Tab-separated table of C-alpha atoms in Angstrom:
chain	number	residue	atom	x	y	z
A	3	ARG	CA	4.996	-17.717	-21.722
A	4	LEU	CA	2.703	-20.317	-20.149
A	5	ASP	CA	3.882	-23.905	-19.910
A	6	GLY	CA	0.812	-25.941	-19.026
A	7	GLU	CA	-0.878	-25.108	-15.731
A	8	ARG	CA	-0.778	-21.896	-13.681
A	9	LYS	CA	2.413	-22.717	-11.891
A	10	GLY	CA	4.032	-23.222	-15.282
A	11	LEU	CA	4.061	-19.491	-15.988
A	12	ARG	CA	7.606	-18.874	-17.170
A	13	PRO	CA	8.709	-15.323	-18.025
A	14	LEU	CA	10.890	-14.878	-21.086
A	15	LEU	CA	11.281	-11.159	-20.380
A	16	ASP	CA	9.981	-8.907	-17.619
A	17	THR	CA	10.378	-5.207	-18.234
A	18	ALA	CA	8.427	-2.049	-17.442
A	19	ASP	CA	8.436	1.646	-18.290
A	20	MET	CA	7.251	4.050	-15.583
A	21	VAL	CA	5.093	6.511	-17.530
A	22	ARG	CA	2.742	7.302	-14.600
A	23	LEU	CA	-0.340	8.356	-16.541
A	24	GLY	CA	-2.186	8.775	-13.261
A	25	ALA	CA	0.110	11.621	-12.191
A	26	ASP	CA	-1.440	13.915	-14.801
A	27	VAL	CA	-4.926	12.671	-13.988
A	28	THR	CA	-4.486	13.453	-10.301
A	29	GLU	CA	-3.157	16.921	-11.100
A	30	ILE	CA	-5.307	18.100	-14.033
A	31	GLY	CA	-7.976	15.407	-14.426
A	32	ALA	CA	-6.751	14.198	-17.808
A	33	ILE	CA	-3.747	12.622	-19.527
A	34	GLY	CA	-1.530	15.405	-20.826
A	35	PRO	CA	-0.005	15.378	-24.325
A	36	GLU	CA	3.589	14.855	-23.179
A	37	ARG	CA	2.750	11.874	-20.962
A	38	ALA	CA	0.472	10.436	-23.644
A	39	GLN	CA	3.343	10.533	-26.124
A	40	ARG	CA	5.667	8.864	-23.609
A	41	ALA	CA	3.094	6.110	-23.162
A	42	ILE	CA	2.874	5.512	-26.909
A	43	VAL	CA	6.658	5.295	-27.196
A	44	ALA	CA	6.723	2.806	-24.303
A	45	ILE	CA	3.947	0.687	-25.846
A	46	ARG	CA	5.725	0.551	-29.188
A	47	ARG	CA	8.890	-0.558	-27.445
A	48	GLN	CA	7.058	-3.246	-25.472
A	49	LEU	CA	5.340	-4.545	-28.607
A	50	GLU	CA	8.636	-4.751	-30.438
A	51	LEU	CA	10.188	-6.732	-27.579
A	52	ALA	CA	7.211	-9.103	-27.336
A	53	ARG	CA	7.085	-9.790	-31.053
A	54	GLY	CA	10.826	-10.255	-31.148
A	55	LEU	CA	10.351	-13.113	-28.668
A	56	GLY	CA	7.678	-14.709	-30.835
A	57	ALA	CA	4.488	-13.393	-29.228
A	58	THR	CA	1.459	-13.950	-31.468
A	59	VAL	CA	-1.183	-12.638	-29.042
A	60	THR	CA	-0.754	-9.373	-27.155
A	61	LEU	CA	-3.075	-8.254	-24.350
A	62	GLY	CA	-3.493	-4.582	-23.509
A	63	ILE	CA	-5.284	-3.388	-20.377
A	64	ALA	CA	-5.760	0.110	-18.963
A	65	THR	CA	-6.272	0.486	-15.226
A	66	GLU	CA	-7.177	3.174	-12.676
A	67	GLY	CA	-4.868	5.872	-14.022
A	68	VAL	CA	-6.769	5.829	-17.312
A	69	ARG	CA	-10.200	5.072	-15.775
A	70	ARG	CA	-10.151	8.406	-13.930
A	71	ALA	CA	-9.021	10.453	-16.946
A	72	ALA	CA	-11.537	12.778	-18.578
A	73	ASN	CA	-9.941	11.960	-21.945
A	74	ALA	CA	-9.662	8.201	-21.396
A	75	GLN	CA	-11.390	7.105	-24.607
A	76	PRO	CA	-9.661	9.623	-26.922
A	77	PHE	CA	-6.343	8.526	-25.420
A	78	LEU	CA	-7.094	4.836	-25.973
A	79	ASP	CA	-8.258	5.555	-29.533
A	80	ARG	CA	-4.986	7.334	-30.224
A	81	VAL	CA	-2.983	4.449	-28.751
A	82	ALA	CA	-4.811	1.974	-30.995
A	83	GLU	CA	-4.260	4.140	-34.059
A	84	GLU	CA	-0.567	4.775	-33.461
A	85	THR	CA	0.508	1.383	-32.083
A	86	GLY	CA	-1.980	-1.070	-33.565
A	87	LEU	CA	-2.840	-2.436	-30.101
A	88	ARG	CA	-6.302	-1.864	-28.668
A	89	PHE	CA	-6.367	-1.605	-24.883
A	90	ASP	CA	-9.320	-2.755	-22.794
A	91	LEU	CA	-10.304	-0.315	-20.064
A	92	ILE	CA	-10.896	-2.692	-17.166
A	93	THR	CA	-13.035	-2.189	-14.069
A	94	GLY	CA	-11.819	-2.190	-10.497
A	95	ALA	CA	-13.367	-5.644	-10.026
A	96	GLN	CA	-11.510	-6.986	-13.069
A	97	GLU	CA	-8.282	-5.426	-11.821
A	98	ALA	CA	-8.742	-7.123	-8.442
A	99	SER	CA	-9.381	-10.536	-10.018
A	100	LEU	CA	-6.342	-10.314	-12.282
A	101	ALA	CA	-4.144	-9.251	-9.363
A	102	PHE	CA	-5.405	-12.211	-7.309
A	103	TRP	CA	-4.741	-14.749	-10.073
A	104	GLY	CA	-1.319	-13.309	-10.810
A	105	ALA	CA	-0.112	-12.941	-7.226
A	106	THR	CA	-1.308	-16.390	-6.135
A	107	SER	CA	0.115	-18.183	-9.196
A	108	GLU	CA	3.525	-18.345	-7.511
A	109	SER	CA	2.349	-20.413	-4.538
A	110	THR	CA	-0.585	-22.587	-5.566
A	111	GLU	CA	0.036	-25.125	-2.802
A	112	ILE	CA	-1.366	-22.817	-0.080
A	113	THR	CA	-4.932	-23.713	0.925
A	114	GLY	CA	-7.640	-21.831	2.765
A	115	LEU	CA	-8.744	-18.218	2.500
A	116	ARG	CA	-5.972	-16.066	1.065
A	117	GLY	CA	-5.618	-12.313	0.814
A	118	VAL	CA	-3.985	-10.230	-1.898
A	119	ILE	CA	-3.140	-6.525	-1.884
A	120	ASP	CA	-2.348	-4.925	-5.245
A	121	LEU	CA	-0.603	-1.595	-4.793
A	122	GLY	CA	-0.679	0.376	-8.025
A	123	GLY	CA	-0.021	4.008	-8.765
A	124	GLY	CA	-3.681	4.964	-9.092
A	125	SER	CA	-5.573	2.298	-7.191
A	126	LEU	CA	-5.311	-0.103	-4.292
A	127	GLU	CA	-7.052	-3.472	-4.480
A	128	LEU	CA	-7.753	-5.778	-1.554
A	129	VAL	CA	-8.912	-9.274	-2.454
A	130	ALA	CA	-9.713	-12.431	-0.505
A	131	GLY	CA	-10.478	-15.836	-1.912
A	132	ALA	CA	-9.732	-19.531	-1.991
A	133	SER	CA	-8.208	-21.537	-4.819
A	134	ASP	CA	-8.978	-19.716	-8.105
A	135	THR	CA	-11.920	-17.695	-6.818
A	136	PRO	CA	-11.482	-14.139	-5.501
A	137	GLY	CA	-14.758	-14.193	-3.584
A	138	TRP	CA	-14.344	-10.726	-2.014
A	139	ARG	CA	-12.926	-7.761	-3.916
A	140	ALA	CA	-12.464	-4.077	-3.183
A	141	SER	CA	-10.851	-1.424	-5.386
A	142	MET	CA	-10.123	2.085	-4.131
A	143	PRO	CA	-8.450	5.111	-5.741
A	144	LEU	CA	-5.696	4.979	-3.133
A	145	GLY	CA	-2.652	3.935	-5.118
A	146	ALA	CA	0.770	5.182	-4.091
A	147	GLY	CA	0.728	8.007	-6.651
A	148	VAL	CA	-2.683	9.247	-5.538
A	149	VAL	CA	-1.807	9.086	-1.839
A	150	ARG	CA	1.446	10.937	-2.458
A	151	ALA	CA	-0.196	13.709	-4.489
A	152	ARG	CA	-3.242	14.053	-2.230
A	153	TYR	CA	-1.726	13.777	1.235
A	154	LEU	CA	2.089	13.982	1.016
A	155	PRO	CA	3.007	16.919	-1.252
A	156	THR	CA	6.263	17.824	0.525
A	157	ASP	CA	9.544	16.119	-0.415
A	158	PRO	CA	10.266	14.540	2.013
A	159	PRO	CA	6.822	14.596	3.684
A	160	THR	CA	6.343	16.350	6.998
A	161	LEU	CA	5.183	14.507	10.116
A	162	HIS	CA	1.904	16.417	9.927
A	163	GLU	CA	1.360	15.124	6.384
A	164	LEU	CA	2.242	11.575	7.388
A	165	PHE	CA	-0.250	11.550	10.268
A	166	GLY	CA	-2.918	13.025	7.993
A	167	ALA	CA	-2.291	10.401	5.316
A	168	TRP	CA	-2.377	7.584	7.869
A	169	ASP	CA	-5.671	8.777	9.353
A	170	ALA	CA	-7.216	9.087	5.878
A	171	LEU	CA	-6.074	5.617	4.812
A	172	ARG	CA	-7.314	3.978	7.999
A	173	GLY	CA	-10.630	5.761	7.627
A	174	GLU	CA	-11.085	4.395	4.118
A	175	MET	CA	-10.064	0.891	5.196
A	176	GLU	CA	-12.569	0.856	8.051
A	177	ARG	CA	-15.367	0.861	5.475
A	178	LEU	CA	-14.247	-2.484	4.099
A	179	GLN	CA	-15.515	-5.797	5.451
A	180	PRO	CA	-13.131	-8.507	4.202
A	181	PRO	CA	-13.807	-12.113	5.255
A	182	LEU	CA	-11.497	-13.016	8.120
A	183	PRO	CA	-9.282	-14.658	9.127
A	184	VAL	CA	-7.039	-15.168	6.114
A	185	THR	CA	-4.225	-17.722	6.107
A	186	ASP	CA	-1.771	-15.349	4.489
A	187	VAL	CA	-1.652	-12.150	2.429
A	188	THR	CA	0.420	-11.562	-0.692
A	189	VAL	CA	1.214	-8.093	-2.015
A	190	CYS	CA	2.031	-7.236	-5.622
A	191	GLY	CA	2.806	-4.129	-7.650
A	192	GLY	CA	5.983	-2.283	-8.554
A	193	THR	CA	6.015	-0.060	-5.474
A	194	ALA	CA	5.608	-3.073	-3.176
A	195	THR	CA	8.540	-4.918	-4.763
A	196	ALA	CA	10.607	-1.719	-4.607
A	197	LEU	CA	9.779	-1.389	-0.896
A	198	ALA	CA	10.929	-4.962	-0.316
A	199	THR	CA	14.182	-4.280	-2.153
A	200	VAL	CA	14.861	-1.061	-0.249
A	201	ALA	CA	13.947	-2.756	3.039
A	202	GLY	CA	16.460	-5.487	2.291
A	203	ARG	CA	19.176	-2.931	1.674
A	204	ALA	CA	18.325	-0.401	4.370
A	205	LEU	CA	17.259	-2.722	7.171
A	206	ARG	CA	19.560	-5.709	6.716
A	207	LYS	CA	21.670	-4.904	9.753
A	208	HIS	CA	18.587	-4.062	11.764
A	209	ALA	CA	16.972	-7.390	10.795
A	210	GLU	CA	20.130	-9.293	11.688
A	211	ARG	CA	20.204	-7.683	15.103
A	212	ARG	CA	16.558	-8.574	15.673
A	213	ALA	CA	17.195	-12.160	14.643
A	214	GLN	CA	20.064	-12.405	17.118
A	215	THR	CA	18.170	-10.862	20.009
A	216	ASN	CA	14.605	-12.031	19.355
A	217	ALA	CA	14.028	-15.631	18.341
A	218	GLY	CA	10.399	-14.857	17.512
A	219	ALA	CA	11.188	-12.111	15.021
A	220	GLU	CA	9.790	-12.579	11.520
A	221	PRO	CA	12.467	-12.842	8.805
A	222	LEU	CA	12.455	-10.605	5.718
A	223	VAL	CA	13.251	-13.661	3.604
A	224	SER	CA	11.913	-17.190	4.103
A	225	GLY	CA	13.031	-19.741	1.552
A	226	GLN	CA	12.277	-18.246	-1.857
A	227	ARG	CA	9.614	-15.844	-0.515
A	228	ARG	CA	10.297	-12.259	0.534
A	229	ALA	CA	8.244	-10.665	3.271
A	230	LEU	CA	7.357	-7.196	4.452
A	231	THR	CA	6.395	-7.148	8.113
A	232	SER	CA	4.616	-4.350	9.926
A	233	ALA	CA	7.802	-3.812	11.951
A	234	SER	CA	9.998	-3.627	8.842
A	235	LEU	CA	7.597	-1.228	7.093
A	236	ASP	CA	7.441	0.990	10.152
A	237	ALA	CA	11.241	1.027	10.415
A	238	LEU	CA	11.547	1.638	6.674
A	239	ALA	CA	9.145	4.588	6.836
A	240	ARG	CA	11.431	6.177	9.436
A	241	VAL	CA	14.308	5.826	6.979
A	242	LEU	CA	12.382	7.109	3.967
A	243	ILE	CA	11.326	10.384	5.586
A	244	ARG	CA	14.969	11.337	6.152
A	245	TYR	CA	15.723	11.867	2.459
A	246	ASP	CA	14.135	13.528	-0.541
A	247	ALA	CA	13.286	11.564	-3.696
A	248	GLU	CA	16.530	12.426	-5.466
A	249	GLU	CA	18.653	11.160	-2.573
A	250	LEU	CA	16.546	7.989	-2.199
A	251	THR	CA	16.949	7.253	-5.901
A	252	ARG	CA	20.708	7.646	-5.671
A	253	ARG	CA	21.157	5.853	-2.365
A	254	TYR	CA	19.056	2.780	-3.212
A	255	HIS	CA	19.540	2.645	-7.005
A	256	LEU	CA	15.860	3.098	-7.813
A	257	LYS	CA	14.202	3.588	-11.177
A	258	PRO	CA	13.391	7.242	-11.904
A	259	GLY	CA	9.955	8.121	-10.568
A	260	ARG	CA	9.786	5.279	-8.046
A	261	ALA	CA	11.233	7.006	-4.972
A	262	PRO	CA	8.390	9.540	-4.467
A	263	LEU	CA	5.907	6.668	-4.182
A	264	LEU	CA	7.666	4.647	-1.486
A	265	ILE	CA	6.502	6.361	1.693
A	266	ALA	CA	2.922	6.580	0.384
A	267	GLY	CA	3.068	2.901	-0.548
A	268	ALA	CA	4.397	1.936	2.876
A	269	LEU	CA	1.495	3.699	4.598
A	270	ALA	CA	-1.067	2.110	2.258
A	271	LEU	CA	0.337	-1.361	2.917
A	272	LEU	CA	0.364	-0.833	6.677
A	273	ALA	CA	-3.302	0.183	6.520
A	274	GLY	CA	-4.117	-2.851	4.366
A	275	MET	CA	-2.299	-5.185	6.741
A	276	GLU	CA	-4.228	-3.764	9.669
A	277	ARG	CA	-7.538	-4.321	7.863
A	278	PHE	CA	-6.653	-7.926	7.033
A	279	GLY	CA	-5.471	-8.500	10.607
A	280	VAL	CA	-1.957	-9.640	9.664
A	281	ASP	CA	1.522	-8.386	10.451
A	282	ARG	CA	3.298	-9.867	7.420
A	283	LEU	CA	2.912	-9.607	3.656
A	284	TRP	CA	4.512	-11.997	1.191
A	285	VAL	CA	5.894	-10.055	-1.763
A	286	SER	CA	5.169	-11.328	-5.268
A	287	HIS	CA	6.760	-10.156	-8.505
A	288	ARG	CA	3.620	-11.339	-10.262
A	289	GLY	CA	0.491	-9.253	-10.474
A	290	ILE	CA	-2.069	-7.957	-12.945
A	291	ARG	CA	-0.004	-8.745	-16.047
A	292	GLU	CA	0.559	-12.345	-15.032
A	293	GLY	CA	-3.074	-12.616	-13.943
A	294	ALA	CA	-4.142	-11.556	-17.431
A	295	LEU	CA	-1.934	-14.276	-18.919
A	296	VAL	CA	-3.367	-16.893	-16.548
A	297	ALA	CA	-6.940	-15.866	-17.402
A	298	TRP	CA	-6.303	-15.795	-21.150
A	299	HIS	CA	-4.601	-19.197	-20.987
A	300	ARG	CA	-7.484	-20.746	-19.054
A	301	VAL	CA	-10.415	-19.049	-20.788
A	302	GLY	CA	-9.272	-17.567	-24.105
A	303	VAL	CA	-11.349	-14.726	-25.559
A	304	GLY	CA	-13.616	-14.680	-22.500
A	305	TRP	CA	-10.803	-13.779	-20.117
A	306	LEU	CA	-12.178	-10.326	-19.296
A	307	ASP	CA	-15.633	-11.772	-18.576
A	308	ALA	CA	-13.919	-14.206	-16.211
A	309	ALA	CA	-12.173	-11.305	-14.496
A	310	GLN	CA	-15.456	-9.442	-14.078
A	311	SER	CA	-17.253	-12.462	-12.614
A	312	GLY	CA	-14.263	-13.471	-10.510
A	313	SER	CA	-14.521	-17.094	-11.571
A	314	LEU	CA	-12.482	-18.923	-14.154
A	315	GLU	CA	-14.616	-22.027	-13.633
A	316	ARG	CA	-17.930	-20.417	-14.506
A	317	ALA	CA	-16.402	-18.760	-17.550
A	318	GLU	CA	-14.957	-22.061	-18.757
A	319	SER	CA	-18.317	-23.828	-18.519
A	320	ALA	CA	-20.289	-21.008	-20.138
């Protein structure tokens, strides 16, 4: 629900189903029948919840996991036929814009050039912009699921795999030329918020010791904002490689399917931080979904055109 301006975004319900369409795409190049059926069940459930809360407009977007699928359009046609909701297959640029608008809607008072990292399962977006305009956008097929499948097949990953993944991620990041410096960087996406939660649980004592012994240490929590620092991510990675996915799920009470993505996500975020030249990320629970709501609220039916152009202002005056 949107109450007035961007900062008036007020969630009535926030829920997600981890279907991981991109897992099939990474493995076989297409969305398999079992995962497609799970997605349809999840969409029906989400629609029922939304309509039960009074939703009259429902937005459906498909991101990198579907973009890369050989059977993307047949899958989307089936979804529309069986659920009644037609999904728009968005571009990487649109995904980046929506992530920027969603992630920055929590802290609109910050001025200057801001960065956003959106860590998905299939793609990784880096965005920089000021106010409502994501002036620089990059989208890469380096989401946590892709990195895990491509570079970290062992559970838990070996040191050799970790070094290989880190070198590959840094190599990809070196190609990017974001405008610098940025005043701060916000990260969004389910794996990022899960990393922040696990860091809070696993590193609390470590953080307390640092705070007692080092007055300059960056806190994991500042006011209402949670942070992931390069030091906390590095320490967390050392914890994550001790356990397999089943043990991580049990130990840190994670949703099924989330644990295998954590170490890959941590490496991707460290590489993104290095490229932006920062050692701290502010963690936002808002992302692409909230960005879609902001764009639709501001622009209406032209919200996807606004996402492609990267400017709500130009779309509004068109």
